[in-house]
Tab-separated table of C-alpha atoms in Angstrom:
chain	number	residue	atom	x	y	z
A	9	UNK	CA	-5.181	-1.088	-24.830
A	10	UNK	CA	-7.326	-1.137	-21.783
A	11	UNK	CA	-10.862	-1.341	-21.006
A	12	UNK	CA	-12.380	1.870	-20.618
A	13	UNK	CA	-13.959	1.026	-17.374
A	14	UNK	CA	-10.455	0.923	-16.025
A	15	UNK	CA	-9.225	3.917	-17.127
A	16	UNK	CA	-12.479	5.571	-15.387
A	17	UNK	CA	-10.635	3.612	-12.358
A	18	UNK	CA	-7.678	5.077	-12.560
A	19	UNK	CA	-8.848	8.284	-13.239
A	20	UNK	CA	-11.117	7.915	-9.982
A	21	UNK	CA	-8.394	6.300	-7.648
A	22	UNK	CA	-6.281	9.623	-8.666
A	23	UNK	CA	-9.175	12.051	-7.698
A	24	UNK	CA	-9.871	10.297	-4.691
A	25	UNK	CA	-6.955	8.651	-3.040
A	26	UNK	CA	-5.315	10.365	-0.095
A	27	UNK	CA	-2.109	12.558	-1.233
A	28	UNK	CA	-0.217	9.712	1.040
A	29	UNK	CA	-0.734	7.215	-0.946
A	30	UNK	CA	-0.095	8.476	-4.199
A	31	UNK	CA	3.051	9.689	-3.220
A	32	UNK	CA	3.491	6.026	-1.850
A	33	UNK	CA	2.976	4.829	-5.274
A	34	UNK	CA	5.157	6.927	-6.605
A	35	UNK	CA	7.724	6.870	-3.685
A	36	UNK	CA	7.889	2.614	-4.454
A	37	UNK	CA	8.002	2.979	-8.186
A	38	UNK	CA	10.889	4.839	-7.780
A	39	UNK	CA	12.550	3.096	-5.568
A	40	UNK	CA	12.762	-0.097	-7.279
A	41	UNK	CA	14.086	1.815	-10.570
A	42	UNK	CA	16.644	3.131	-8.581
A	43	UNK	CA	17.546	-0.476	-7.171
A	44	UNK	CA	17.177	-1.833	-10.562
A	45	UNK	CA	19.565	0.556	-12.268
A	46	UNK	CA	21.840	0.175	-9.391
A	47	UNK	CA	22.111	-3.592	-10.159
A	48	UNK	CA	22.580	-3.245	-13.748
A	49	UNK	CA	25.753	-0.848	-12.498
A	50	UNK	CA	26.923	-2.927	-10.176
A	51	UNK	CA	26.647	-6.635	-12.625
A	52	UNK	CA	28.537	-4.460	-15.035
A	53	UNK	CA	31.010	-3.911	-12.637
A	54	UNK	CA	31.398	-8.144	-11.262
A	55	UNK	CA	29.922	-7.052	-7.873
A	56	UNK	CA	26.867	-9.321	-9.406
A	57	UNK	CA	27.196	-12.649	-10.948
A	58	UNK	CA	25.136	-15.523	-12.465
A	59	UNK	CA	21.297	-14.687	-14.018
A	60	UNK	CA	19.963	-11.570	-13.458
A	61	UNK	CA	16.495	-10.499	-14.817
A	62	UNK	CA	15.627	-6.397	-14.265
A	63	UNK	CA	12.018	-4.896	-13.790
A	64	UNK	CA	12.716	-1.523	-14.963
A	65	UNK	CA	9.966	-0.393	-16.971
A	66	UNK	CA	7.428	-2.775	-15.138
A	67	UNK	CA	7.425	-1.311	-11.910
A	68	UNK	CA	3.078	0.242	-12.303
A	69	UNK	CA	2.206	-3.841	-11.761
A	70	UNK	CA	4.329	-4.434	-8.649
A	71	UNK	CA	3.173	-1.228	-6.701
A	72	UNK	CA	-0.048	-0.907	-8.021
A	73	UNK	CA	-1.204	-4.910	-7.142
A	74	UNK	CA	1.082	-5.102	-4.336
A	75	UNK	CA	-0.670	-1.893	-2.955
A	76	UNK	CA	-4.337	-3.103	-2.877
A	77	UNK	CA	-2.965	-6.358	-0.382
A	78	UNK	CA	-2.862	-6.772	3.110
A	79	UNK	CA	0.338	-7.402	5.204
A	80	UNK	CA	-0.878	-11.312	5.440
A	81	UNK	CA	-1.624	-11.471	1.686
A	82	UNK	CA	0.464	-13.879	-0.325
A	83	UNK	CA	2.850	-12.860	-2.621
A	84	UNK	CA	3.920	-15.484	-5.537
A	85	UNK	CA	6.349	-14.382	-8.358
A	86	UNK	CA	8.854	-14.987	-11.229
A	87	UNK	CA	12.902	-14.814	-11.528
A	88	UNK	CA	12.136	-11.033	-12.572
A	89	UNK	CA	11.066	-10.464	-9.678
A	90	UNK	CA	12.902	-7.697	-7.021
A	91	UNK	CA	10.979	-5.380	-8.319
A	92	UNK	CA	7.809	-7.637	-6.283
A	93	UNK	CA	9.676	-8.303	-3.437
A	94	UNK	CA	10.445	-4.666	-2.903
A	95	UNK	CA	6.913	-3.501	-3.669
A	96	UNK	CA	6.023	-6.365	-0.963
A	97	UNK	CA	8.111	-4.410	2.202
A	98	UNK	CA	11.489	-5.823	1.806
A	99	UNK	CA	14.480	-4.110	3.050
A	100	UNK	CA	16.186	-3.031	-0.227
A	101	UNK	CA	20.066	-3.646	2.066
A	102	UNK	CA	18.995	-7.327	2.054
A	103	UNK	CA	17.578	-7.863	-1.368
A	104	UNK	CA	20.589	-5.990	-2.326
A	105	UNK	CA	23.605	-8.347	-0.142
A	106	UNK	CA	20.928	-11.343	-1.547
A	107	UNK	CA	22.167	-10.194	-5.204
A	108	UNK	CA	26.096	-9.696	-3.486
A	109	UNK	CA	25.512	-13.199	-2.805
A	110	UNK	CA	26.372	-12.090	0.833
A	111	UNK	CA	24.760	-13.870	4.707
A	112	UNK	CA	22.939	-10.839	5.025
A	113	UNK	CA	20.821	-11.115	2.289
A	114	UNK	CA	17.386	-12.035	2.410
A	115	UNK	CA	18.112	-16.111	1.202
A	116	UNK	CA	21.390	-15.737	3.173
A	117	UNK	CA	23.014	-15.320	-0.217
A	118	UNK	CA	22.067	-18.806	-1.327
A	119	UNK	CA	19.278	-17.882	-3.891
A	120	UNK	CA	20.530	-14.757	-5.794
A	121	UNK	CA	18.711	-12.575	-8.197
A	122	UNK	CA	16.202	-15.566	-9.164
A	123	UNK	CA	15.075	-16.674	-5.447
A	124	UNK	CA	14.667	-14.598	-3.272
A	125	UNK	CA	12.543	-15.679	-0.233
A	126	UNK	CA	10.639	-13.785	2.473
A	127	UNK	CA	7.909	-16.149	4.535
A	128	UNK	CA	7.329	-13.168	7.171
A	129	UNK	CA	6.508	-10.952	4.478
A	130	UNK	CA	4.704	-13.867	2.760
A	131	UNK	CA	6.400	-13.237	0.320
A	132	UNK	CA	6.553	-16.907	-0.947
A	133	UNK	CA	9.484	-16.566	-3.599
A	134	UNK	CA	10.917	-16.329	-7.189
A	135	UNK	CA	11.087	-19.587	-9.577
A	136	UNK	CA	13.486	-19.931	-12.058
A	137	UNK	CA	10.932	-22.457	-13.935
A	138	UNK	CA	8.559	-20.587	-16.648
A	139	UNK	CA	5.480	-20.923	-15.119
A	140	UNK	CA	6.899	-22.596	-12.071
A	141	UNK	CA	4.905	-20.197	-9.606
A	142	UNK	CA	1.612	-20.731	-10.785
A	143	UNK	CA	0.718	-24.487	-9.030
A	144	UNK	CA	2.859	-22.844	-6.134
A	145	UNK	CA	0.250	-20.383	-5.898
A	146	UNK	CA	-2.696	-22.700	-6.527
A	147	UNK	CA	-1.788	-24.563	-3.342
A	148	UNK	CA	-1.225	-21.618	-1.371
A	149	UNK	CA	-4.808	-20.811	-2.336
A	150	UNK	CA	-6.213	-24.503	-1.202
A	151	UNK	CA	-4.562	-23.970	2.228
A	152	UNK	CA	-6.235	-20.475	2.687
A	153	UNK	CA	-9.101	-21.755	1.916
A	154	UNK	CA	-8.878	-25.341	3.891
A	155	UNK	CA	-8.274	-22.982	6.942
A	156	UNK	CA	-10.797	-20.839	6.249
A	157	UNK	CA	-8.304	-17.709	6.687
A	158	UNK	CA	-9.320	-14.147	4.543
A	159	UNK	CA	-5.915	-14.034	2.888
A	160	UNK	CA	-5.765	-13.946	-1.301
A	161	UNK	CA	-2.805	-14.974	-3.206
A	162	UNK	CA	-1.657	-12.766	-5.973
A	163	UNK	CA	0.516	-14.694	-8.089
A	164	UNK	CA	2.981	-12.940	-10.805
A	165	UNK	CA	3.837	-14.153	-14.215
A	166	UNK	CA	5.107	-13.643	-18.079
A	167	UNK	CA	3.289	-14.025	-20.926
A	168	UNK	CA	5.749	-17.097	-22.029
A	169	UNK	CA	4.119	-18.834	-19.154
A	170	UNK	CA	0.533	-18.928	-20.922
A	171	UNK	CA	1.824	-21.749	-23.177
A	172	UNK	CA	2.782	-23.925	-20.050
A	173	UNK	CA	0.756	-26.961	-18.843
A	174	UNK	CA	1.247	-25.831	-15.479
A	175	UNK	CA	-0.838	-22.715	-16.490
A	176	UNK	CA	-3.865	-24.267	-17.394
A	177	UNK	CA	-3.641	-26.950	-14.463
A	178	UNK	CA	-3.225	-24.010	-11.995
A	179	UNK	CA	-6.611	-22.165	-13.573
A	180	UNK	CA	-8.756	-25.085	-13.811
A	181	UNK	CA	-7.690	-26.061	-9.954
A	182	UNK	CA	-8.723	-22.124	-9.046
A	183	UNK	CA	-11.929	-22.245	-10.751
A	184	UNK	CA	-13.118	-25.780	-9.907
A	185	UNK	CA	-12.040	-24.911	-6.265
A	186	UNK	CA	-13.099	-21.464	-5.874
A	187	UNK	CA	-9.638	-20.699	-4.423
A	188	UNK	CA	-8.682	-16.832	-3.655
A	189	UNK	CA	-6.054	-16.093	-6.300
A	190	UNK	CA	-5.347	-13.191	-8.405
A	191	UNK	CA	-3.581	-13.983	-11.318
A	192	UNK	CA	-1.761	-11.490	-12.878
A	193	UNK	CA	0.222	-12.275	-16.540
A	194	UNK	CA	2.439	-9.141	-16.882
A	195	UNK	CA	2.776	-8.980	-20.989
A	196	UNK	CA	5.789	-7.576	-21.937
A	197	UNK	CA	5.918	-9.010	-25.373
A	198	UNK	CA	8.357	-11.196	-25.268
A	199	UNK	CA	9.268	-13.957	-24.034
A	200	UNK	CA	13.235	-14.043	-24.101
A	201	UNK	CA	13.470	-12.915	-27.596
A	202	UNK	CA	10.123	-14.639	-28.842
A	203	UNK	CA	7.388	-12.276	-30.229
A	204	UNK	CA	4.098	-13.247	-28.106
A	205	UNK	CA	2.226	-13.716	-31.732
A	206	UNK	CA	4.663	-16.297	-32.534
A	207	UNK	CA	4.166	-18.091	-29.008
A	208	UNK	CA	0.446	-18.257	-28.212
A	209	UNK	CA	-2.210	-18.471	-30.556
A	210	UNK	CA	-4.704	-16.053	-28.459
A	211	UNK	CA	-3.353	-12.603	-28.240
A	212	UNK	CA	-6.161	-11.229	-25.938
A	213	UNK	CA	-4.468	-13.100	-23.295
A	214	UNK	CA	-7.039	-12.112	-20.572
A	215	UNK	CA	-9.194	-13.855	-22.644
A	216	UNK	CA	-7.820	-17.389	-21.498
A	217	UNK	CA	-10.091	-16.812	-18.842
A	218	UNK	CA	-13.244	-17.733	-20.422
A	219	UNK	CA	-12.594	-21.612	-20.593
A	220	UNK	CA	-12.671	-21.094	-16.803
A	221	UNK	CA	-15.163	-19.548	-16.216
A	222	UNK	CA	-13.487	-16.740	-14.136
A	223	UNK	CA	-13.305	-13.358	-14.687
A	224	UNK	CA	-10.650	-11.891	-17.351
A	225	UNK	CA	-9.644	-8.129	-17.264
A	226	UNK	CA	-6.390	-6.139	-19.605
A	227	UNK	CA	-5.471	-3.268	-17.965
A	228	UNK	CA	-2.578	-1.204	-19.032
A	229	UNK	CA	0.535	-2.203	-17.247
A	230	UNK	CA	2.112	0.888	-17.436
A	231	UNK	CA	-0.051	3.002	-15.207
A	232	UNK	CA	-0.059	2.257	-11.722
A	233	UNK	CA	-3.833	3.305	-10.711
A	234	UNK	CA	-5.331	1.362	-13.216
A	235	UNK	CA	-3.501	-2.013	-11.604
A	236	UNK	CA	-4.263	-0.893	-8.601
A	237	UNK	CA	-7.932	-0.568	-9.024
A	238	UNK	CA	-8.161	-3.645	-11.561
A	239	UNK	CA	-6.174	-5.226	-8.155
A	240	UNK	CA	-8.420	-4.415	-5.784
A	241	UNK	CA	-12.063	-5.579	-7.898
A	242	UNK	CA	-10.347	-9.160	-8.029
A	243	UNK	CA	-9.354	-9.178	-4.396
A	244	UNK	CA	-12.405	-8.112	-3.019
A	245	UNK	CA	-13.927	-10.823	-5.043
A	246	UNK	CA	-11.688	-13.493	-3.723
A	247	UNK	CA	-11.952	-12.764	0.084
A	248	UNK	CA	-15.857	-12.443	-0.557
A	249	UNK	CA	-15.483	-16.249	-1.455
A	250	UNK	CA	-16.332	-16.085	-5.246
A	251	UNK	CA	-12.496	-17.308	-6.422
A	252	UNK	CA	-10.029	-16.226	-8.626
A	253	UNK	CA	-9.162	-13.781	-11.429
A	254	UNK	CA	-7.200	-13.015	-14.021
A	255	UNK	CA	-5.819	-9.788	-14.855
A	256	UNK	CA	-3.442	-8.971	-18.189
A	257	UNK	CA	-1.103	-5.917	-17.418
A	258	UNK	CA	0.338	-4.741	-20.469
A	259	UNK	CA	3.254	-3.665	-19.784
A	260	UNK	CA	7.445	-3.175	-21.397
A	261	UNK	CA	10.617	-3.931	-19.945
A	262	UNK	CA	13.106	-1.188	-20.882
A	263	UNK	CA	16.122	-3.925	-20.711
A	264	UNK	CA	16.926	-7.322	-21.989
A	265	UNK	CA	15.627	-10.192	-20.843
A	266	UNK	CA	18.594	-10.425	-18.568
A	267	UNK	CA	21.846	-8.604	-17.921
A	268	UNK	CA	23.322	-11.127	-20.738
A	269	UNK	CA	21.007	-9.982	-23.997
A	270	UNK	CA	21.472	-7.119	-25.934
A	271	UNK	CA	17.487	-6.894	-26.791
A	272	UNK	CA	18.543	-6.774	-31.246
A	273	UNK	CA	15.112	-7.997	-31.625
A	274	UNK	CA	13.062	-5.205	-30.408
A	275	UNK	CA	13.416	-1.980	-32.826
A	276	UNK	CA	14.853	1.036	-31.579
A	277	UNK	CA	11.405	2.608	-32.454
A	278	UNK	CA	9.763	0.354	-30.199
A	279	UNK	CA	11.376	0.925	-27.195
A	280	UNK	CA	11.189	4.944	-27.678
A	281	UNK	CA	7.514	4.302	-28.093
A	282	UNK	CA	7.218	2.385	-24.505
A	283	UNK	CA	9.815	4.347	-22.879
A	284	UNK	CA	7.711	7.756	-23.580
A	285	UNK	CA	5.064	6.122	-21.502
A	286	UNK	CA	7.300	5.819	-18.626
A	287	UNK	CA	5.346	5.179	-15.799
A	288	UNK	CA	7.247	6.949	-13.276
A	289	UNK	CA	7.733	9.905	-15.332
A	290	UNK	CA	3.857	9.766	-16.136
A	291	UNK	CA	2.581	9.358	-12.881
A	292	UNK	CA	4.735	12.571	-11.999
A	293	UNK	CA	3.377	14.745	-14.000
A	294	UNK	CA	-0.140	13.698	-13.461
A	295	UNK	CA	0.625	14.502	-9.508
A	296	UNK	CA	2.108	17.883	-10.850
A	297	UNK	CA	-0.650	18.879	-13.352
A	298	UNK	CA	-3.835	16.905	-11.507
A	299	UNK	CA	-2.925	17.128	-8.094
A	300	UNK	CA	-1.151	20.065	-7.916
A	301	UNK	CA	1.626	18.538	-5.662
A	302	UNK	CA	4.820	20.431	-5.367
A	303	UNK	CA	7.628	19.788	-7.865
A	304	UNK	CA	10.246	19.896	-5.133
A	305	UNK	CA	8.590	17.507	-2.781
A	306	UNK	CA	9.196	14.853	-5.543
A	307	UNK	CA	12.659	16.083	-6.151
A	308	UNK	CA	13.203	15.268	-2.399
A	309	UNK	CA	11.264	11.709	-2.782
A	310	UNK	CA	13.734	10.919	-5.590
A	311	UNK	CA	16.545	12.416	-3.613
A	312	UNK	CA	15.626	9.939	-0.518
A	313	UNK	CA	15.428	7.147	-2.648
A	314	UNK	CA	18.751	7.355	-4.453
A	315	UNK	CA	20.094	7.383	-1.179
A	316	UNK	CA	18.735	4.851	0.508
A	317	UNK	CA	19.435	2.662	-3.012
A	318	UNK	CA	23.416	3.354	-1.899
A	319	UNK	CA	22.880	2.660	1.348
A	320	UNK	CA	22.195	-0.938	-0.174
A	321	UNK	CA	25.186	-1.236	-1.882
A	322	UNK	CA	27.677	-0.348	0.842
A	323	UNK	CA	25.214	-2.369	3.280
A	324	UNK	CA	25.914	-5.484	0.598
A	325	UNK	CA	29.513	-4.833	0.265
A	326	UNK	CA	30.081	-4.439	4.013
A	327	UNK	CA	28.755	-7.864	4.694
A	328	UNK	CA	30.027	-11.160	5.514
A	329	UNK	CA	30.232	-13.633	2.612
A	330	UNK	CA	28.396	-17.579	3.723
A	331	UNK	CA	30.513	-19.335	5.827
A	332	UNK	CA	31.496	-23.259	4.457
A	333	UNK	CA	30.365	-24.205	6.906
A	334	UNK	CA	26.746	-23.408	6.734
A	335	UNK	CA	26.999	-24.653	2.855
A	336	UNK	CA	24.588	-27.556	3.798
A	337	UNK	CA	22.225	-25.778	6.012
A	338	UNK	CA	18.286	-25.152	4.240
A	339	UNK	CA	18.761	-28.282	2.168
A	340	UNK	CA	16.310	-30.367	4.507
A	341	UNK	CA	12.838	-28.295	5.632
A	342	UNK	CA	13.753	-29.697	8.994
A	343	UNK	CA	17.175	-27.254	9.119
A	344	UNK	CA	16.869	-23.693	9.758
């Protein structure tokens, strides 16, 4: 599924990599499970209302991309997308109180699962729009560059986006400018309930690419060191001026689309298939069996992170829903 110069990567970025940071990659992966199978608990239970698209499964390309940025880095992504803004630095109380549709949250409850915002973090939001990122992105890009600032924009997006115009336009912009962005097309498949063969004519879809002129990587999605390392190549290349990239992560969601669809199109053989390669559960035992870290010291990682996940929820259900009043406020860019 992936090149073989990425698992040599991978396998590399394990041997090397501080203990610290492994256990960071694990530590995040975790976390946004966690988060994610808190939501699902609490939709099921009307604490959560409207859309609501969950990363389980996917969580390798957040933390593993997200890892090889800087702080100042831009972060551009879909309406699947806590799993990014988590990976990013967000507080997971006001991503959480965002989804409670709560003043505390991180849009001041007014975006909800699908927009959630974060300009200090640069992270530059969620769009409900297939595809809708990807120009976003582009013009983040131009303004780096116009200012002649180091920072790369890594830009998120489905495999149903490929199709898009807005796709295309944003690659040709890239490559004709030379802009620093990282494109990264996590391919789960599907997109909704539509089988990618039946959607795009190239299946190799870091092969779109080529018309560009830019370089096109796969790397699989579900193992965190081989993003990370396909992650960093691309950046390095964009903040050493010589423009963007495009990496395929191929990758599963273990849920529905959304919260609202029961997934009858994927075979129950499928999903055991992708849900063996787990890439929390993988990652583990490589840091067991290849690292020889401690069994317990994860137990207390996972531990930490279930509790800070509840932590979340009361934070969310202990806060103040939007005032009227304020109903208005955000609608002009001159408003706070």
């Amino acid at each position: 599924m992936a090149l073989e110069r990425d698992k040599h990567t991978a396998q590399h970025a394990l041997l090397t990599l501080q203990e610290v940071q492994l256990l960071g990659f694990y530590r995040r992966m975790t976390l946004i499970r966690h988060f994610e199978e808190k939501t699902a608990e609490m939709y099921s239970r009307g604490k959560i209302t409207g859309f609501c698209h969950l990363y389980a499964g996917e969580e390798a390309v957040a933390v593993g991309a997200i890892s090889a940025l800087n702080d100042k880095d831009y972060v551009v992504s879909t309406y699947r997308e806590h799993g990014h803004c988590i990976a990013k630095g967000a507080d997971p109380r006001v991503v959480m109180a965002e989804l409670f549709g709560k003043e505390t949250g991180i849009s001041r409850g007014r975006g909800g699962s699908m927009h959630l915002f974060d300009p200090d973090l640069r992270f530059m939001g969620g769009y409900a729009i297939v595809g809708g990122g990807l120009p976003i992105a582009a013009g983040l890009g131009f303004a780096v560059k116009y200012n002649e600032g180091p920072e790369v924009v890594c830009c998120f997006f489905g495999d149903g986006a490929l199709p898009q115009g807005a796709f295309h336009e944003s690659l040709n912009m890239a490559a004709l400018w030379n802009l620093p962005v990282v494109f990264i097309c996590e391919n789960n498949f599907y997109g909704m309930g539509t089988l990618i063969q039946n959607a795009i004519s190239q299946e190799d879809l870091y092969r779109f690419a080529e018309p560009y002129k830019i370089p096109g990587v796969r790397v699989d999605g579900m193992d965190v060191l081989e993003v990370y390392g396909a992650t960093m190549e691309a950046i390095a290349r964009a903040r050493n001026g010589d423009g963007p990239s495009l990496i395929e992560a191929v990758t599963y969601r273990f849920r529905g689309h959304s919260m609202s669809d029961p997934a009858e199109y994927r075979s129950k053989r499928e999903e055991r298939i992708w849900q063996e390669r787990d890439p929390i559960k993988n990652m583990r035992r490589r840091l067991i069996g290849e690292r020889q870290v401690a069994e317990s010291r994860l137990d207390e990682i996972d531990r930490e992170v279930a509790a800070e996940v509840d932590a979340a929820v009361k934070f969310a259900e202990e806060s103040p829903e939007p005032s009227i009043d304020t109903a208005g406020k955000g609608v002009y860019a001159s408003e706070e």
